[in-house]
Tab-separated table of C-alpha atoms in Angstrom:
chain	number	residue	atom	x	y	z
A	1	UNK	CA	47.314	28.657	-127.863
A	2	UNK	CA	47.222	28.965	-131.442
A	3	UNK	CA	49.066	31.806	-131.007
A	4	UNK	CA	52.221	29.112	-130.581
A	5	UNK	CA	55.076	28.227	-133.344
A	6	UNK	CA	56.929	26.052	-133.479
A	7	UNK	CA	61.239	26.484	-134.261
A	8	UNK	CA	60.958	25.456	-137.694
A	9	UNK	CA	58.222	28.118	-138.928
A	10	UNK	CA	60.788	30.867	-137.356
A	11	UNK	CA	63.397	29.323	-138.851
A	12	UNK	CA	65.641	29.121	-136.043
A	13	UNK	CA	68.547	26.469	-134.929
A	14	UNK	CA	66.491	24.053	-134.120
A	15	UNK	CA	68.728	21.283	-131.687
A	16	UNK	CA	71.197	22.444	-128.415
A	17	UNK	CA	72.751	20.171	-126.143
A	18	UNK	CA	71.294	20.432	-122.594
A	19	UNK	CA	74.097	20.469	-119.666
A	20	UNK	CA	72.789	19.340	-116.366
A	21	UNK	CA	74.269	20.551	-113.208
A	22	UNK	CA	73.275	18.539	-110.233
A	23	UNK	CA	71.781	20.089	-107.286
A	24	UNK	CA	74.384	21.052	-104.289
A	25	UNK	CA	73.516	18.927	-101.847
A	26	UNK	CA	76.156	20.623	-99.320
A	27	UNK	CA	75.295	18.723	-96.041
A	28	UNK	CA	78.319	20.221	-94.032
A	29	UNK	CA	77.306	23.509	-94.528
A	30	UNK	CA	80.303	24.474	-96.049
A	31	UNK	CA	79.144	27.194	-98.035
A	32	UNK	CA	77.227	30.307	-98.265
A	33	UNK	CA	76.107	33.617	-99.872
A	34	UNK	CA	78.846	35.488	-100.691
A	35	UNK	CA	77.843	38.899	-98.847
A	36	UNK	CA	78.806	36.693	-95.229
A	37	UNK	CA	82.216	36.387	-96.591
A	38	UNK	CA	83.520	39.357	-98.322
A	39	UNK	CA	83.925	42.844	-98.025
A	40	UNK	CA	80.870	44.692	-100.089
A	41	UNK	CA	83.205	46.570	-101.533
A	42	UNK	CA	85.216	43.681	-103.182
A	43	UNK	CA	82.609	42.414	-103.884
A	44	UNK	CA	81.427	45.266	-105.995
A	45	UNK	CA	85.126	45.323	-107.826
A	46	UNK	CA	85.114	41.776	-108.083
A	47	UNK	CA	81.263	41.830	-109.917
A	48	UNK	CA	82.368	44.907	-112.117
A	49	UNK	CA	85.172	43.087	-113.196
A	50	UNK	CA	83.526	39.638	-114.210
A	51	UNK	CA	80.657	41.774	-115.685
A	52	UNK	CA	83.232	43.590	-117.743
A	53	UNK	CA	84.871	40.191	-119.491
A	54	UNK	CA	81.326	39.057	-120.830
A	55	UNK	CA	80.709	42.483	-122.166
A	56	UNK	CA	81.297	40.729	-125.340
A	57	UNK	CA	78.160	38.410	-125.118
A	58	UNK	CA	76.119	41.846	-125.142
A	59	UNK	CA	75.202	41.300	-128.078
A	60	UNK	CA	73.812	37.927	-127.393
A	61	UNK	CA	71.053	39.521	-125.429
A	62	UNK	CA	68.765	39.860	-128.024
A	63	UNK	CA	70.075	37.058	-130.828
A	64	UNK	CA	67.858	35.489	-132.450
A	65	UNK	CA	66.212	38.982	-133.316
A	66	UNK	CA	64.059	37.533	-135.684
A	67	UNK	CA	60.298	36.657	-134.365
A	68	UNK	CA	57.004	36.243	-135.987
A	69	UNK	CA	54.439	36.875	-132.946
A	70	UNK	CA	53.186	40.259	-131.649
A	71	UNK	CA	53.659	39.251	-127.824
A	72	UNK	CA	57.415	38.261	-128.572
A	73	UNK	CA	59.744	40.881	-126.588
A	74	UNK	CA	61.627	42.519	-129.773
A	75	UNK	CA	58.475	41.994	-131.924
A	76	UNK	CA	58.274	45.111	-134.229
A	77	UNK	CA	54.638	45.095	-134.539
A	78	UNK	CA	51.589	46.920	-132.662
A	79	UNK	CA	52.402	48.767	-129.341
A	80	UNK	CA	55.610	46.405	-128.853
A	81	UNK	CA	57.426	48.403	-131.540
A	82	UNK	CA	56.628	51.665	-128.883
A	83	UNK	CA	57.744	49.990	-126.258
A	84	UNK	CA	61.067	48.690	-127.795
A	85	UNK	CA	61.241	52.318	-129.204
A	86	UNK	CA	61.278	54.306	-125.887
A	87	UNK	CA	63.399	51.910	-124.008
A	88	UNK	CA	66.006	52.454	-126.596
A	89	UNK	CA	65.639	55.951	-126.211
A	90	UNK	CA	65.625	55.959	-122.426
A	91	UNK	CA	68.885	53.683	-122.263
A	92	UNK	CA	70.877	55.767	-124.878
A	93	UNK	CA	69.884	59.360	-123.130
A	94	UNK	CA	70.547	57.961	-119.710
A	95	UNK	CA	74.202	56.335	-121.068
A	96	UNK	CA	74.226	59.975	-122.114
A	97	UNK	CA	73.778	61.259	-119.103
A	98	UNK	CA	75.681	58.946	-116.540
A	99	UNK	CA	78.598	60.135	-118.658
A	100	UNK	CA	78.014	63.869	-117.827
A	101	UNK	CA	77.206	63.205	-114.320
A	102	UNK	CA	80.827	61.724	-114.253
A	103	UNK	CA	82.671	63.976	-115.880
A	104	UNK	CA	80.929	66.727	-113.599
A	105	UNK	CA	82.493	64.702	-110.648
A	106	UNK	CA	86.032	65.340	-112.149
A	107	UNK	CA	85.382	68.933	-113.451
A	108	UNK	CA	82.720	70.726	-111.014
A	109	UNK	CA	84.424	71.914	-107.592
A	110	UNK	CA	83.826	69.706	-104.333
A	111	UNK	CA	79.744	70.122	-103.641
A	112	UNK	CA	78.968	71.670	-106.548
A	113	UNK	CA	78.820	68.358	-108.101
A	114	UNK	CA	76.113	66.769	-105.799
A	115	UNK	CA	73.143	68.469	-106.816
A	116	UNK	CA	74.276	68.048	-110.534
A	117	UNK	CA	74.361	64.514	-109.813
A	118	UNK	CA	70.958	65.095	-108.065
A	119	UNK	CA	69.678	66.520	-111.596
A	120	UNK	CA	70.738	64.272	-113.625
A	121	UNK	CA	69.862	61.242	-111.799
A	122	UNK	CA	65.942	62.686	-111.405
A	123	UNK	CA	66.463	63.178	-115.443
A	124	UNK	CA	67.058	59.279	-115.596
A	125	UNK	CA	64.033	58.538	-113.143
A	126	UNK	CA	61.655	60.833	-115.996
A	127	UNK	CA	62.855	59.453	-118.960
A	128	UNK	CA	61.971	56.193	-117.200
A	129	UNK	CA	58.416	57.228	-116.274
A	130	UNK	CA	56.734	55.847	-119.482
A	131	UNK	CA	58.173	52.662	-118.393
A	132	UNK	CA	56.515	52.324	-115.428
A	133	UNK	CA	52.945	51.167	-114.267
A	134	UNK	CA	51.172	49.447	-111.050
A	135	UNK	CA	53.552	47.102	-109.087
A	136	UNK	CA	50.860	44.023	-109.586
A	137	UNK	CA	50.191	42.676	-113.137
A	138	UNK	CA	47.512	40.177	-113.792
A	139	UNK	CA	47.942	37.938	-116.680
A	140	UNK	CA	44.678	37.481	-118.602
A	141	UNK	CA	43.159	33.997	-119.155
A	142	UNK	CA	41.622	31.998	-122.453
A	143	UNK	CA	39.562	28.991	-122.954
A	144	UNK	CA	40.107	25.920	-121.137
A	145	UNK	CA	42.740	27.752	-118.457
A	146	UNK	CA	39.817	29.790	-117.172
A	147	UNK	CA	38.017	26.590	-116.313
A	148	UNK	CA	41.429	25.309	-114.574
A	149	UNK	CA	42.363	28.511	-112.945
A	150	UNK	CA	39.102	27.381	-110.777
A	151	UNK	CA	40.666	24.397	-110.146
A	152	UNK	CA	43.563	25.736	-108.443
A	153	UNK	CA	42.440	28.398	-106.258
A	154	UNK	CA	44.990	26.995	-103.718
A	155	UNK	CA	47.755	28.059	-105.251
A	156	UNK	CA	49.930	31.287	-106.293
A	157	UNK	CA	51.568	31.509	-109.150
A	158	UNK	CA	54.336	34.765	-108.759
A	159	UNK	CA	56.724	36.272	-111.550
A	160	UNK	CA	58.814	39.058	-111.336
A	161	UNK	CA	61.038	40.148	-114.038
A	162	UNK	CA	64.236	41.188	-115.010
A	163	UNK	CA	65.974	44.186	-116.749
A	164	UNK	CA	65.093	46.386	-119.255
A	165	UNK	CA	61.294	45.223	-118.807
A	166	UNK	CA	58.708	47.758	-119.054
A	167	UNK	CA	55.122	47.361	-117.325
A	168	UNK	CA	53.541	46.124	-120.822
A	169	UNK	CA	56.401	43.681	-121.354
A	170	UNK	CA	55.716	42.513	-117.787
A	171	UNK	CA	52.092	41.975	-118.875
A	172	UNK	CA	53.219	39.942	-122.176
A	173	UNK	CA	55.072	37.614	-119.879
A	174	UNK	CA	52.258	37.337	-117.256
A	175	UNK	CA	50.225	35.886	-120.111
A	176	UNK	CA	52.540	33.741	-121.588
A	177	UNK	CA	53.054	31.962	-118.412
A	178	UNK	CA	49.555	32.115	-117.971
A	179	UNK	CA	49.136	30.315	-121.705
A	180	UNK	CA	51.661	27.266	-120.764
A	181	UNK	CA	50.835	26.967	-117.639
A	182	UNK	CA	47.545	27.072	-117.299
A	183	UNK	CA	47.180	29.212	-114.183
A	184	UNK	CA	46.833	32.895	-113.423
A	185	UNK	CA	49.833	34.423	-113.077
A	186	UNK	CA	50.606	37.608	-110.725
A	187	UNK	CA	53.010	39.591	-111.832
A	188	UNK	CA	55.044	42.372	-109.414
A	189	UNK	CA	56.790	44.540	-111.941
A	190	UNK	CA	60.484	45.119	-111.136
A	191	UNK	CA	60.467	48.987	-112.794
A	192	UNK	CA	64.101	49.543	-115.205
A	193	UNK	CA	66.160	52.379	-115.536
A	194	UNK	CA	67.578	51.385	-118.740
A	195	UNK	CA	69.871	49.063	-119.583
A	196	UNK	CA	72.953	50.739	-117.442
A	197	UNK	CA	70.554	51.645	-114.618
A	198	UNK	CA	69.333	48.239	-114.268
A	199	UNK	CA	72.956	46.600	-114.282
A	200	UNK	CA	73.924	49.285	-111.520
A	201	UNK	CA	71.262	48.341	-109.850
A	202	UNK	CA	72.162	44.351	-110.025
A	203	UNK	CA	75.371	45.393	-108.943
A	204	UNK	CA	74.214	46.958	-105.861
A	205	UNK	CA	72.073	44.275	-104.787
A	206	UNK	CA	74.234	41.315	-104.983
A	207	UNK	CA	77.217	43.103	-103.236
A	208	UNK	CA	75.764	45.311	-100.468
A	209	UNK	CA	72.660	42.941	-99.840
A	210	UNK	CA	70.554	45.885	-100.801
A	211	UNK	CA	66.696	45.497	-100.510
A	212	UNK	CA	65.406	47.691	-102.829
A	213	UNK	CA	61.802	48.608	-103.567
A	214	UNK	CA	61.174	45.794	-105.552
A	215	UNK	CA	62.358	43.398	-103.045
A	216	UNK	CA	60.145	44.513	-99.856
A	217	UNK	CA	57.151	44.500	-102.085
A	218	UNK	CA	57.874	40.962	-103.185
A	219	UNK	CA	58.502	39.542	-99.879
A	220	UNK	CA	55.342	41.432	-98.228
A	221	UNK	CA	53.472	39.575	-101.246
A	222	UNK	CA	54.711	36.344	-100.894
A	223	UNK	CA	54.875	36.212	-97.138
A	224	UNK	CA	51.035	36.923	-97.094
A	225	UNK	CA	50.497	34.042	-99.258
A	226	UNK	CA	52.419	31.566	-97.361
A	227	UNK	CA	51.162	32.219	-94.007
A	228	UNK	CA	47.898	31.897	-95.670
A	229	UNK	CA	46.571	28.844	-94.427
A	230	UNK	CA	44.054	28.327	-97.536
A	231	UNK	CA	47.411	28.457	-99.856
A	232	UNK	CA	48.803	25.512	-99.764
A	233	UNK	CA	51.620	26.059	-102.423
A	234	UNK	CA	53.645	29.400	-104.329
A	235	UNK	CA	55.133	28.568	-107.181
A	236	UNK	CA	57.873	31.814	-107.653
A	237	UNK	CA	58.854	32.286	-110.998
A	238	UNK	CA	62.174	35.078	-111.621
A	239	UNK	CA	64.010	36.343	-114.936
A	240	UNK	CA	67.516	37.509	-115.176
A	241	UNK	CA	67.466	40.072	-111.996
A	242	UNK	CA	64.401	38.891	-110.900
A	243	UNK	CA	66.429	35.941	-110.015
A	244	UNK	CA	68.708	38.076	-107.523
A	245	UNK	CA	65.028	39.211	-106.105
A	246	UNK	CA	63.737	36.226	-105.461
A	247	UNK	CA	66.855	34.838	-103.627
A	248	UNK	CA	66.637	37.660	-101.822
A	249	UNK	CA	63.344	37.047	-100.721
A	250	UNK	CA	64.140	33.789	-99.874
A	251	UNK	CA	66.852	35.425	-97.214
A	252	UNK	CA	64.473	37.485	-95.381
A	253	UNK	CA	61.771	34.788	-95.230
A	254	UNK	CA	64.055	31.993	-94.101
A	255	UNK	CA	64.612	34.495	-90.815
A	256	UNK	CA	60.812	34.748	-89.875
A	257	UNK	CA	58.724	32.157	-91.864
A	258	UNK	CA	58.233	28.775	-90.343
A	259	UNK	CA	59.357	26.071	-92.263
A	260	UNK	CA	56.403	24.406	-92.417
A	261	UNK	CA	54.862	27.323	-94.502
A	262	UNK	CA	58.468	27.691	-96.654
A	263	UNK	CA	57.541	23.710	-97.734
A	264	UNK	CA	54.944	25.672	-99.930
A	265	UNK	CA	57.404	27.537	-101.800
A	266	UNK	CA	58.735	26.278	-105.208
A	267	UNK	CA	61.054	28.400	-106.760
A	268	UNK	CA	62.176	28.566	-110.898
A	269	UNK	CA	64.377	30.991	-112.618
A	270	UNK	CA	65.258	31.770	-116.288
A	271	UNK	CA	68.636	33.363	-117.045
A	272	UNK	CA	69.318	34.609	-113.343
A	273	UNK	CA	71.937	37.342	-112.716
A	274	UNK	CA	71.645	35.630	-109.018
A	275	UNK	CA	75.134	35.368	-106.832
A	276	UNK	CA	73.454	33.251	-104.573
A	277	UNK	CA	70.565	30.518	-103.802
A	278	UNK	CA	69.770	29.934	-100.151
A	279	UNK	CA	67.728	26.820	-99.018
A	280	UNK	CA	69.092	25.100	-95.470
A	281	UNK	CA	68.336	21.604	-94.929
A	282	UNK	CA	66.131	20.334	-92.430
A	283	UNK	CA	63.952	17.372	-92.072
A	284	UNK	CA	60.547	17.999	-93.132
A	285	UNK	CA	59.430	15.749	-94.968
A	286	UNK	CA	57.378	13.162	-93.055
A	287	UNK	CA	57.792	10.646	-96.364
A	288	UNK	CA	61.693	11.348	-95.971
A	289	UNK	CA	63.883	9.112	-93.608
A	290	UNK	CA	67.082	11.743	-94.661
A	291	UNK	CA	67.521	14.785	-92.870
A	292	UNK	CA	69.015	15.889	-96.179
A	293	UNK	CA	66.164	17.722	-97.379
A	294	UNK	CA	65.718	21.507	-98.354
A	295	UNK	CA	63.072	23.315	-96.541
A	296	UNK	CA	62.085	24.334	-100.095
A	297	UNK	CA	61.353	21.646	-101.927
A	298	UNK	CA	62.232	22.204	-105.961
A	299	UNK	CA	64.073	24.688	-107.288
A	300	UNK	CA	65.319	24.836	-110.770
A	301	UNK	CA	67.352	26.925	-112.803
A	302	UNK	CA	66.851	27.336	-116.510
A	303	UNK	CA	69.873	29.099	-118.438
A	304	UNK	CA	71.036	29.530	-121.940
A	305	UNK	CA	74.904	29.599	-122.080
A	306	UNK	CA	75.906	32.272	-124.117
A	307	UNK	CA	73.194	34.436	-122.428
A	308	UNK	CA	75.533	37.485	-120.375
A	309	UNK	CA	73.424	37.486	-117.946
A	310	UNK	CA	73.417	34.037	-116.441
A	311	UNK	CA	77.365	33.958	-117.564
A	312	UNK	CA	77.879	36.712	-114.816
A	313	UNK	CA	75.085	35.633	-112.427
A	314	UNK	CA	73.861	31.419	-111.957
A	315	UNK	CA	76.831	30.314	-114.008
A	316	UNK	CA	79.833	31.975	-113.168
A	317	UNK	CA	78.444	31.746	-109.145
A	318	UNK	CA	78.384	28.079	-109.580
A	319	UNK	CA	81.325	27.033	-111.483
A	320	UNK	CA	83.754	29.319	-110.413
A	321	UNK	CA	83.026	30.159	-106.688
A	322	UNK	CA	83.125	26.838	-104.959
A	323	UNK	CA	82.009	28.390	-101.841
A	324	UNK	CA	79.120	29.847	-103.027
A	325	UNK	CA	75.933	28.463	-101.686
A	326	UNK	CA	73.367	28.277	-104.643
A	327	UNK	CA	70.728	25.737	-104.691
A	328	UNK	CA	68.684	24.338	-107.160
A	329	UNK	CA	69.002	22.009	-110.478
A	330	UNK	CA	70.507	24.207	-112.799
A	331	UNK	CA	69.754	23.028	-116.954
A	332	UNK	CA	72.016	24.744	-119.419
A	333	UNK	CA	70.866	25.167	-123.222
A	334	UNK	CA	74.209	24.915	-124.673
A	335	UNK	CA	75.279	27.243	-127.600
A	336	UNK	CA	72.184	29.284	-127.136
A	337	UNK	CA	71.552	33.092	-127.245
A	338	UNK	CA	69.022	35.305	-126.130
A	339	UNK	CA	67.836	36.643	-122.869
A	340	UNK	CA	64.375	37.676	-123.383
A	341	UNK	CA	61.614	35.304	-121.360
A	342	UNK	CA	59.070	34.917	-124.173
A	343	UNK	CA	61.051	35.225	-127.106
A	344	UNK	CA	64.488	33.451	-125.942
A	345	UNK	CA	63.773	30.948	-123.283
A	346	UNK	CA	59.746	29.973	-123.135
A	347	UNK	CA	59.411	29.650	-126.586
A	348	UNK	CA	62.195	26.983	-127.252
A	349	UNK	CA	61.955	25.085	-123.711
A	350	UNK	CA	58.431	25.441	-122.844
A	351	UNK	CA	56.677	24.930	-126.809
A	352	UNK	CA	53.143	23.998	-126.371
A	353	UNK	CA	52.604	19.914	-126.375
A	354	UNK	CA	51.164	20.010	-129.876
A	355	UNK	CA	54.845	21.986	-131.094
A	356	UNK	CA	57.203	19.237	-129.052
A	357	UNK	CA	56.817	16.722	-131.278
A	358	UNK	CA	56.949	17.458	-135.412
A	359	UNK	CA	58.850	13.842	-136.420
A	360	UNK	CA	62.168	15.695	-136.604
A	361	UNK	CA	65.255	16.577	-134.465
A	362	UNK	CA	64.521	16.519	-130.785
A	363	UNK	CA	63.281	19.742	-128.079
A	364	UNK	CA	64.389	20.748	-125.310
A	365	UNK	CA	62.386	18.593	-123.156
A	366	UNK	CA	63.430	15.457	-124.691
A	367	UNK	CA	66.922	16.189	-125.151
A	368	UNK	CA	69.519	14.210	-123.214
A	369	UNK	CA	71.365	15.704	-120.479
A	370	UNK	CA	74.831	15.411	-120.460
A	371	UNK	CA	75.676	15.433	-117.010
A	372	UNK	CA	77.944	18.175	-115.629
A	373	UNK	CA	80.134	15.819	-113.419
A	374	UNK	CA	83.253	18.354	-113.260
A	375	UNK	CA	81.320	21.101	-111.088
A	376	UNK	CA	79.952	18.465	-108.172
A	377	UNK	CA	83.863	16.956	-108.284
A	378	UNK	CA	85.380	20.226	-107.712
A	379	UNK	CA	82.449	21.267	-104.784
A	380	UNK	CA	83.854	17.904	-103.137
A	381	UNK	CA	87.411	18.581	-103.293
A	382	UNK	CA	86.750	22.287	-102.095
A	383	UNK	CA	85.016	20.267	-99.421
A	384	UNK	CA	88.117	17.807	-98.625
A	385	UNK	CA	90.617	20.995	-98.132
A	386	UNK	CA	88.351	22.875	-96.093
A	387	UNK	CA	87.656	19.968	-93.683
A	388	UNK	CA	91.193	19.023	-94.254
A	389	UNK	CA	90.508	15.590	-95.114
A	390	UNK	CA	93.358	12.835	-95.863
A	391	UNK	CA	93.798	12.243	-99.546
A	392	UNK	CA	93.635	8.661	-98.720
A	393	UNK	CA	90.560	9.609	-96.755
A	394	UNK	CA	88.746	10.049	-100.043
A	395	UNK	CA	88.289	6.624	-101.462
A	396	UNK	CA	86.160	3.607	-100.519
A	397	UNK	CA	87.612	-0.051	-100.551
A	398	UNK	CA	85.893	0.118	-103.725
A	399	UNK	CA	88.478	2.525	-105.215
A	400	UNK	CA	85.403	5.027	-105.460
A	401	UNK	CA	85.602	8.468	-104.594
A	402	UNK	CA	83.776	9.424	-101.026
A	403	UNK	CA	81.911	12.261	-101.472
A	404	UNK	CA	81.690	14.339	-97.985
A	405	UNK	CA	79.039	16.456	-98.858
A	406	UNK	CA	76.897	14.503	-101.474
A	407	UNK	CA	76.689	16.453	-104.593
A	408	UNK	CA	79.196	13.574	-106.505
A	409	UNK	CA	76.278	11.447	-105.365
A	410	UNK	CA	73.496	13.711	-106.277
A	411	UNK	CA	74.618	12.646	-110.621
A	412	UNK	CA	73.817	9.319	-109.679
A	413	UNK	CA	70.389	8.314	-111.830
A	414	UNK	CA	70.657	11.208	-113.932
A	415	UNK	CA	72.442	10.082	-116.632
A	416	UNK	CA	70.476	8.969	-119.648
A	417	UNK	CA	67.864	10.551	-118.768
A	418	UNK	CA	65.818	13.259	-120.834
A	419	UNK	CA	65.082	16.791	-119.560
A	420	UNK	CA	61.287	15.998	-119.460
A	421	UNK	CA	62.590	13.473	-116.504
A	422	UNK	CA	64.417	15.534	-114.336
A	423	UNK	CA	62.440	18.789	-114.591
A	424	UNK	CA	59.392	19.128	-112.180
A	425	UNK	CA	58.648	22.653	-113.951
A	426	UNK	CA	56.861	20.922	-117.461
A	427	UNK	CA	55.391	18.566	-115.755
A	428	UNK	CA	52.867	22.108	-114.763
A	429	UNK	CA	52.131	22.616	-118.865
A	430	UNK	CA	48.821	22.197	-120.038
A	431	UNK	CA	47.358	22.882	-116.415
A	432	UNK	CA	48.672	19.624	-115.032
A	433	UNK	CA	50.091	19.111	-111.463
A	434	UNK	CA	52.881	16.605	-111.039
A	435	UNK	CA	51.184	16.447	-107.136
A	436	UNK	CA	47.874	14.977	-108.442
A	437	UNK	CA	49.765	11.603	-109.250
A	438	UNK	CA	49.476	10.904	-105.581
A	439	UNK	CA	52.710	11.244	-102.628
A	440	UNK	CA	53.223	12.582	-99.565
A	441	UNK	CA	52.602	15.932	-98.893
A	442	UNK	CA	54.890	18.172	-97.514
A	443	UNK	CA	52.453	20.389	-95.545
A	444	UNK	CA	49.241	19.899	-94.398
């Protein structure tokens, strides 16, 4: 743990405003993923095309470059510097090379340019090769976590990572989590093609409902653990299109895993390129009187907004396609870059507890959340026209808004109120469990 910094010894901006999106509560059933409703192919225009207009946040991927630790993603030091070496190669020969493949397409006659394409595609999947490693990581443990790993032998703890992530940076996360969280960590490495490979691939998934490799493995992993009956909870952890992995994981286990076993499920992402979130409501909660209540029981969404990735994926999904079903508390560090896990989002919302309080401006954790009221308004109205509710028909006696399907009601008792009080995901720091304070469980 000593291992830790804290913002002002790497001299970076130190305080962001934290937006808070409510969670859609969308008891009508109004929406859902976008695959049911579009063509795949418009789908695929419509995600080039949004994908396109944040191309200027590229940059923003890896800002702040700076970093002072070894296990930080864009760390120039030790075998890290290798790493970052050859996936700069591999993306600038493979840029190199989608290029020729598509000018072939143009020049070569008819056929001819198939097994060109053939060619140069099995170039990209060597010059990946290095890259790649077994599909399970295990994060190692230290001190006092080894002694609380024991402690938890009930649970699974499952990451799996985004783009341009080689098998070593996969490890460097596993252990990091591992490190804040107290818990062993398995990692199922979600092998890149480079940078344009990887967005391709993205692309792909989310429109055509693809399940690639990654995705089968993933679900035959975490479907074993939940019909487990000495498991009683899976905590899945995604980053940027690990995100579109696990909600598409969540898709093929709704269809064939009880809900009972689902209940063990809890689900957090960090900049997810997800389009969608699926979680239907049912009552299954014994302590719950409301039949409001997802068959998973958290999931939370961590995002920095002027990170491309989310701005395409969680953000753009949420804000600008009303009927988009996407589930989950969503907490937006505003004005912040970056889109590595260690470096850009653990390090600065997840500090160790000794680095969250130094007697100066506030963390993320105890920052304020300044409620995003606009988005659950607009889900509403969207609501209202679909159902083709009477203006009039919106407003109590009270001369309050009536909110068909919840989410206006779903800000109520969040404003004021910190990060470190609406997040369940911190309250796991340190080893803890926020279940040990007692309630009802939601499976036996």
């Amino acid at each position: 743990m000593s291992e830790f910094r804290t913002p002002s010894e790497t001299r970076r901006p130190r305080r962001h405003r934290v937006c808070y999106i409510p969670e859609q509560i969308d008891k009508t059933a109004l929406t859902s993923p976008p695959t049911t409703r579009n063509n795949p192919v418009a789908l695929m225009c419509r995600d080039v095309r949004t994908l396109t207009g944040v191309l200027p946040l590229l940059p923003n991927l890896f800002r702040p470059f700076s970093t002072g630790r070894n296990t930080d993603e864009l760390s120039l030091k030790g075998r890290n510097s290798i790493n970052l070496v050859v996936l700069v190669v591999v993306t600038v020969l493979e840029s190199l090379v989608f290029t020729v493949m598509s000018l072939s397409y143009w020049v070569l006659p008819g056929l001819l340019s198939i097994p060109v394409a053939g060619l140069l595609l099995g170039l990209v999947w060597l010059l990946c090769a290095p890259l790649r490693g077994p599909d399970i990581v295990y994060s190692s443990l230290e001190g006092d976590n080894i002694i609380n790993a024991a402690r938890r032998k009930k649970e699974r703890w499952v990451f799996v990572n985004g783009i341009l992530q080689s098998h070593y940076g996969l490890k460097q996360n596993c252990d990091r989590l591992a490190a804040i969280f107290g818990r062993p960590i398995i990692g199922i490495h979600n092998a890149t093609y480079g940078l344009v490979g990887d967005l391709l691939e993205c692309i792909i998934q989310r429109s055509f409902s693809f399940n690639t490799y990654s995705i089968r493995f993933t679900y035959d992993q975490v479907k074993a653990f939940l019909v487990d009956p000495t498991v009683h909870k899976v905590v899945l952890i995604g980053h940027s299109q690990g995100g579109i992995i696990l909600s598409m994981v969540l898709d093929l286990l709704f269809t064939d895993v009880p809900a009972e076993n689902m209940a063990k499920l809890e689900v957090y992402t960090f900049g997810s390129a997800a389009s969608h979130f699926n979680n239907p409501l049912r009552a299954i909660n014994r302590c719950s009187s409301t039949a409001r209540t997802g068959v998973i029981p958290y999931i939370e969404h961590y995002v920095n907004s002027e990170d491309l990735v989310p701005r395409w994926g969680v953000l753009y999904n949420v804000r600008t396609i009303l009927e988009n079903r996407f589930a989950g508390k969503i907490f937006i560090r505003m004005g912040a870059t970056g889109h590595m896990l260690n470096q850009h989002y653990l390090d600065f919302m997840f500090p160790p507890l000794e680095a969250q309080h130094n007697n100066e401006e506030l963390g993320f954790l105890d920052q304020v959340v300044e409620v995003d009221e606009a988005t659950p308004d607009a889900r509403d109205q969207f609501a209202h026209r679909v159902l083709n509710v009477p203006a009039r028909a919106c407003f109590a006696e009270n001369g309050r808004c009536m909110s068909i399907n919840e989410d206006i009601v779903s800000t109520v008792g969040t404003t004021f109120k910190t990060v470190r009080e609406i997040s369940r995901l911190w309250r796991y720091m340190e080893g803890n469990d926020p279940d040990d304070l007692g309630g009802c469980p939601c499976v036996n």
